[in-house]
PDB file of C-alpha atoms in Angstrom:
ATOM      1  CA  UNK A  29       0.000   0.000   0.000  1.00  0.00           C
ATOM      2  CA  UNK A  30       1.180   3.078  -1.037  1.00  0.00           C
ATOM      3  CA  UNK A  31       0.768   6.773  -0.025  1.00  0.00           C
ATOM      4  CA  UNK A  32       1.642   9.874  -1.171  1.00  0.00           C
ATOM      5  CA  UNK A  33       1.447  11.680   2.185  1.00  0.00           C
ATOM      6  CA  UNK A  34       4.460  13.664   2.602  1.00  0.00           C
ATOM      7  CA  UNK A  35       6.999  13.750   6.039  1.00  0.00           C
ATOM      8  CA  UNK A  36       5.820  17.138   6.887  1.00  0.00           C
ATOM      9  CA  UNK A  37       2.219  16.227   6.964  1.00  0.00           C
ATOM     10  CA  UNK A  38       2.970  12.855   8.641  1.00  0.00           C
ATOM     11  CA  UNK A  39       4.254  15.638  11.302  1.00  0.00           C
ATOM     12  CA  UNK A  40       1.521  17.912  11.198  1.00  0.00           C
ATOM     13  CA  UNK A  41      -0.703  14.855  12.135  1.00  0.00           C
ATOM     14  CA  UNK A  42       1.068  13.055  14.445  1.00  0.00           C
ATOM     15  CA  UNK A  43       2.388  16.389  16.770  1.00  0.00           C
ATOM     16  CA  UNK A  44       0.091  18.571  16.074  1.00  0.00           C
ATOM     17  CA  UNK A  45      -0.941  18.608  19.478  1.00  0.00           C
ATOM     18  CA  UNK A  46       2.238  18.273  21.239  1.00  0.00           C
ATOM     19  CA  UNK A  47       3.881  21.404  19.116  1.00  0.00           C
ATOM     20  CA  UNK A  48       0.656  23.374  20.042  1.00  0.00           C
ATOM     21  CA  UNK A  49       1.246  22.979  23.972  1.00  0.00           C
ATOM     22  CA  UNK A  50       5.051  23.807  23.840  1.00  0.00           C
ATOM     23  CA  UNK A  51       4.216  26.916  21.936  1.00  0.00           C
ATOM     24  CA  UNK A  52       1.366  27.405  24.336  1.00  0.00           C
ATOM     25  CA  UNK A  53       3.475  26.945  27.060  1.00  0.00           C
ATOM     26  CA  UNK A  54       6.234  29.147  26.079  1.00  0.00           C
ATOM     27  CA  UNK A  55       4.453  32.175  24.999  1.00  0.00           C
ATOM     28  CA  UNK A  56       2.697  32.344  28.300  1.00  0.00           C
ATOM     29  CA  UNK A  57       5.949  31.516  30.042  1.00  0.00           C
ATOM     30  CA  UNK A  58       8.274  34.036  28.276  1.00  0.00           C
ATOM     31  CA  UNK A  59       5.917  36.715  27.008  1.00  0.00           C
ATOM     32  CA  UNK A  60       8.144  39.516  28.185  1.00  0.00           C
ATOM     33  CA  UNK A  61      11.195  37.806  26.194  1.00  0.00           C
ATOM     34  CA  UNK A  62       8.901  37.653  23.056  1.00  0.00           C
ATOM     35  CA  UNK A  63       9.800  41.026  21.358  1.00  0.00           C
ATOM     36  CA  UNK A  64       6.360  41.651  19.898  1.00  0.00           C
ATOM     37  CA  UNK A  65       5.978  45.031  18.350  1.00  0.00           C
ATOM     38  CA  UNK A  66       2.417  45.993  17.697  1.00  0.00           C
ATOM     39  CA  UNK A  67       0.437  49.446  16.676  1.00  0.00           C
ATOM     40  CA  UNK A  68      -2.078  48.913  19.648  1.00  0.00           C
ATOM     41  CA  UNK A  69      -0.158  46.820  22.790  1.00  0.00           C
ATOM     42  CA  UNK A  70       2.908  48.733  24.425  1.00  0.00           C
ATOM     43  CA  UNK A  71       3.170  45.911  27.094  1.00  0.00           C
ATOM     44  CA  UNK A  72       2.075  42.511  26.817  1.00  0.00           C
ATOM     45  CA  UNK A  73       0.437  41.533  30.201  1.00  0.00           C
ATOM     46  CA  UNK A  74      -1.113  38.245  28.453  1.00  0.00           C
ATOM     47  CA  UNK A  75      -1.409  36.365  25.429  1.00  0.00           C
ATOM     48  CA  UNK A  76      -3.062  33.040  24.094  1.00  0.00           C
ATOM     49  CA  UNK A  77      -2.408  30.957  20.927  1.00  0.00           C
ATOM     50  CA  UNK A  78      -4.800  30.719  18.680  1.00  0.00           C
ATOM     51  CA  UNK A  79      -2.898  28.862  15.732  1.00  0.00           C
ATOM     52  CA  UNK A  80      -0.169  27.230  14.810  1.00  0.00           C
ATOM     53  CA  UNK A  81       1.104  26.175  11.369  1.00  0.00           C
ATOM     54  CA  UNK A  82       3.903  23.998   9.916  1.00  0.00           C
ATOM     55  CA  UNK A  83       6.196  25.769   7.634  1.00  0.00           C
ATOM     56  CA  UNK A  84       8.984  23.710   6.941  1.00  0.00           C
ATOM     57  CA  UNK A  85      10.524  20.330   8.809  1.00  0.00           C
ATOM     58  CA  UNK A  86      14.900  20.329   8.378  1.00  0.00           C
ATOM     59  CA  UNK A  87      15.483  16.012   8.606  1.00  0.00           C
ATOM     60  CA  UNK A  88      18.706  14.907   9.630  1.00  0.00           C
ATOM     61  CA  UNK A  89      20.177  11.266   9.173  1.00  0.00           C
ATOM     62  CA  UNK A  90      21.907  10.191  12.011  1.00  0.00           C
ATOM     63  CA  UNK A  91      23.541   7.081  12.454  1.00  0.00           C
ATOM     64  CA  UNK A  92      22.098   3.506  13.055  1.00  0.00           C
ATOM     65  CA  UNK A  93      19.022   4.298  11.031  1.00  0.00           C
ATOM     66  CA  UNK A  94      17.474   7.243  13.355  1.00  0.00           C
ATOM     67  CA  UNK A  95      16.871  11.004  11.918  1.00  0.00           C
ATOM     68  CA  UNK A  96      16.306  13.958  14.039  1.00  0.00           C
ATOM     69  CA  UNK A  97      14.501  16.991  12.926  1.00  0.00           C
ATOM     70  CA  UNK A  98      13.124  20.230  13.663  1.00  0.00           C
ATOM     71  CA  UNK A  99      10.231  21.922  12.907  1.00  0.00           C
ATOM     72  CA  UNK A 100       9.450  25.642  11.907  1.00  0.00           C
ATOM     73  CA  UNK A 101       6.180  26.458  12.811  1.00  0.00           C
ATOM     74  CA  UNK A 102       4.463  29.501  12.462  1.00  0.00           C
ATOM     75  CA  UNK A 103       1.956  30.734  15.125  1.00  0.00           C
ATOM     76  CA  UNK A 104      -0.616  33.071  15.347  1.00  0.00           C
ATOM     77  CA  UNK A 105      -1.553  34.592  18.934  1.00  0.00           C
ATOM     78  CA  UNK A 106      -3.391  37.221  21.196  1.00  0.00           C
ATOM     79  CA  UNK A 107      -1.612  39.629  23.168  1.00  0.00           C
ATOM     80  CA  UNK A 108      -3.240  41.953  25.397  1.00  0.00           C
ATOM     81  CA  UNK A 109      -2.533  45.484  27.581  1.00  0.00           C
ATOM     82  CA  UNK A 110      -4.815  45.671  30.407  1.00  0.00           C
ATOM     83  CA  UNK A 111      -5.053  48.989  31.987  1.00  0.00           C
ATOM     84  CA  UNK A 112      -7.493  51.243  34.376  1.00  0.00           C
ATOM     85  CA  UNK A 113      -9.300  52.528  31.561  1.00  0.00           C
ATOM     86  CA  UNK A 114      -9.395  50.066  28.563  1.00  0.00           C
ATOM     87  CA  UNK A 115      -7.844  46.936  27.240  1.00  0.00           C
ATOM     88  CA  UNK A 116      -6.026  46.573  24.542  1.00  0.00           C
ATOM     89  CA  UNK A 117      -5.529  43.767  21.810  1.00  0.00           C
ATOM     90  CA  UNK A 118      -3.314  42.517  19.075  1.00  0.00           C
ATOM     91  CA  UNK A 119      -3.253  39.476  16.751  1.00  0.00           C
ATOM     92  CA  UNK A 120       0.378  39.016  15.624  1.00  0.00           C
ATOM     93  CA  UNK A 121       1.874  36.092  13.823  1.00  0.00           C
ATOM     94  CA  UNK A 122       5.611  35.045  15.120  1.00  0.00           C
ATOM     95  CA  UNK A 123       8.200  32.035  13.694  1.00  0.00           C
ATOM     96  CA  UNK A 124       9.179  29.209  16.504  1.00  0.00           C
ATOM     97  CA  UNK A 125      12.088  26.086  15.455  1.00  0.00           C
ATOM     98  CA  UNK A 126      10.787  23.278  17.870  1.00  0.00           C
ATOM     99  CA  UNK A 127      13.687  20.556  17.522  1.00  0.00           C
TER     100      UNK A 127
END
């Protein structure tokens, strides 16, 4: 049986949710080490993920019959300013290598 499903796909598929979490997990972890620039948020007191993407996956061959590789995934999120007066919100789009 053959298939004409492509490596990057088979990664999509598989990781999909794993990739999502770690991004998930780092943007909320390090979004003051993010350097966002946006029009409407000066300071990013929170931000959620809303999407990720698969650009690209780099394969390497190791040794023994094993390959390594790692992912470039864009990612689309929230960030928000929350103030006395008003909040504010962004949607920005930002590039992550998950190895």
């Amino acid at each position: 049986m053959s298939s004409n499903r492509s490596f990057k796909s088979y990664v999509f598929d598989r990781f999909y949710n794993e990739f999502y979490d770690a991004v998930e997990i780092f943007i909320t972890d390090n979004k003051d080490d993010l350097h966002i620039t946006s029009q409407h948020v000066r300071r990013v007191d929170e931000s959620n993920l809303d999407d990720i993407q698969i650009k690209h996956v780099y394969i390497n061959d190791l040794p023994e019959m094993e390959i390594a590789f790692d992912v470039l995934i864009e990612t689309v999120f929230e960030i928000r300013e929350t103030d006395r007066r008003r909040d504010r919100f962004d949607e920005v789009s930002n590039w992550f290598k998950i190895s």
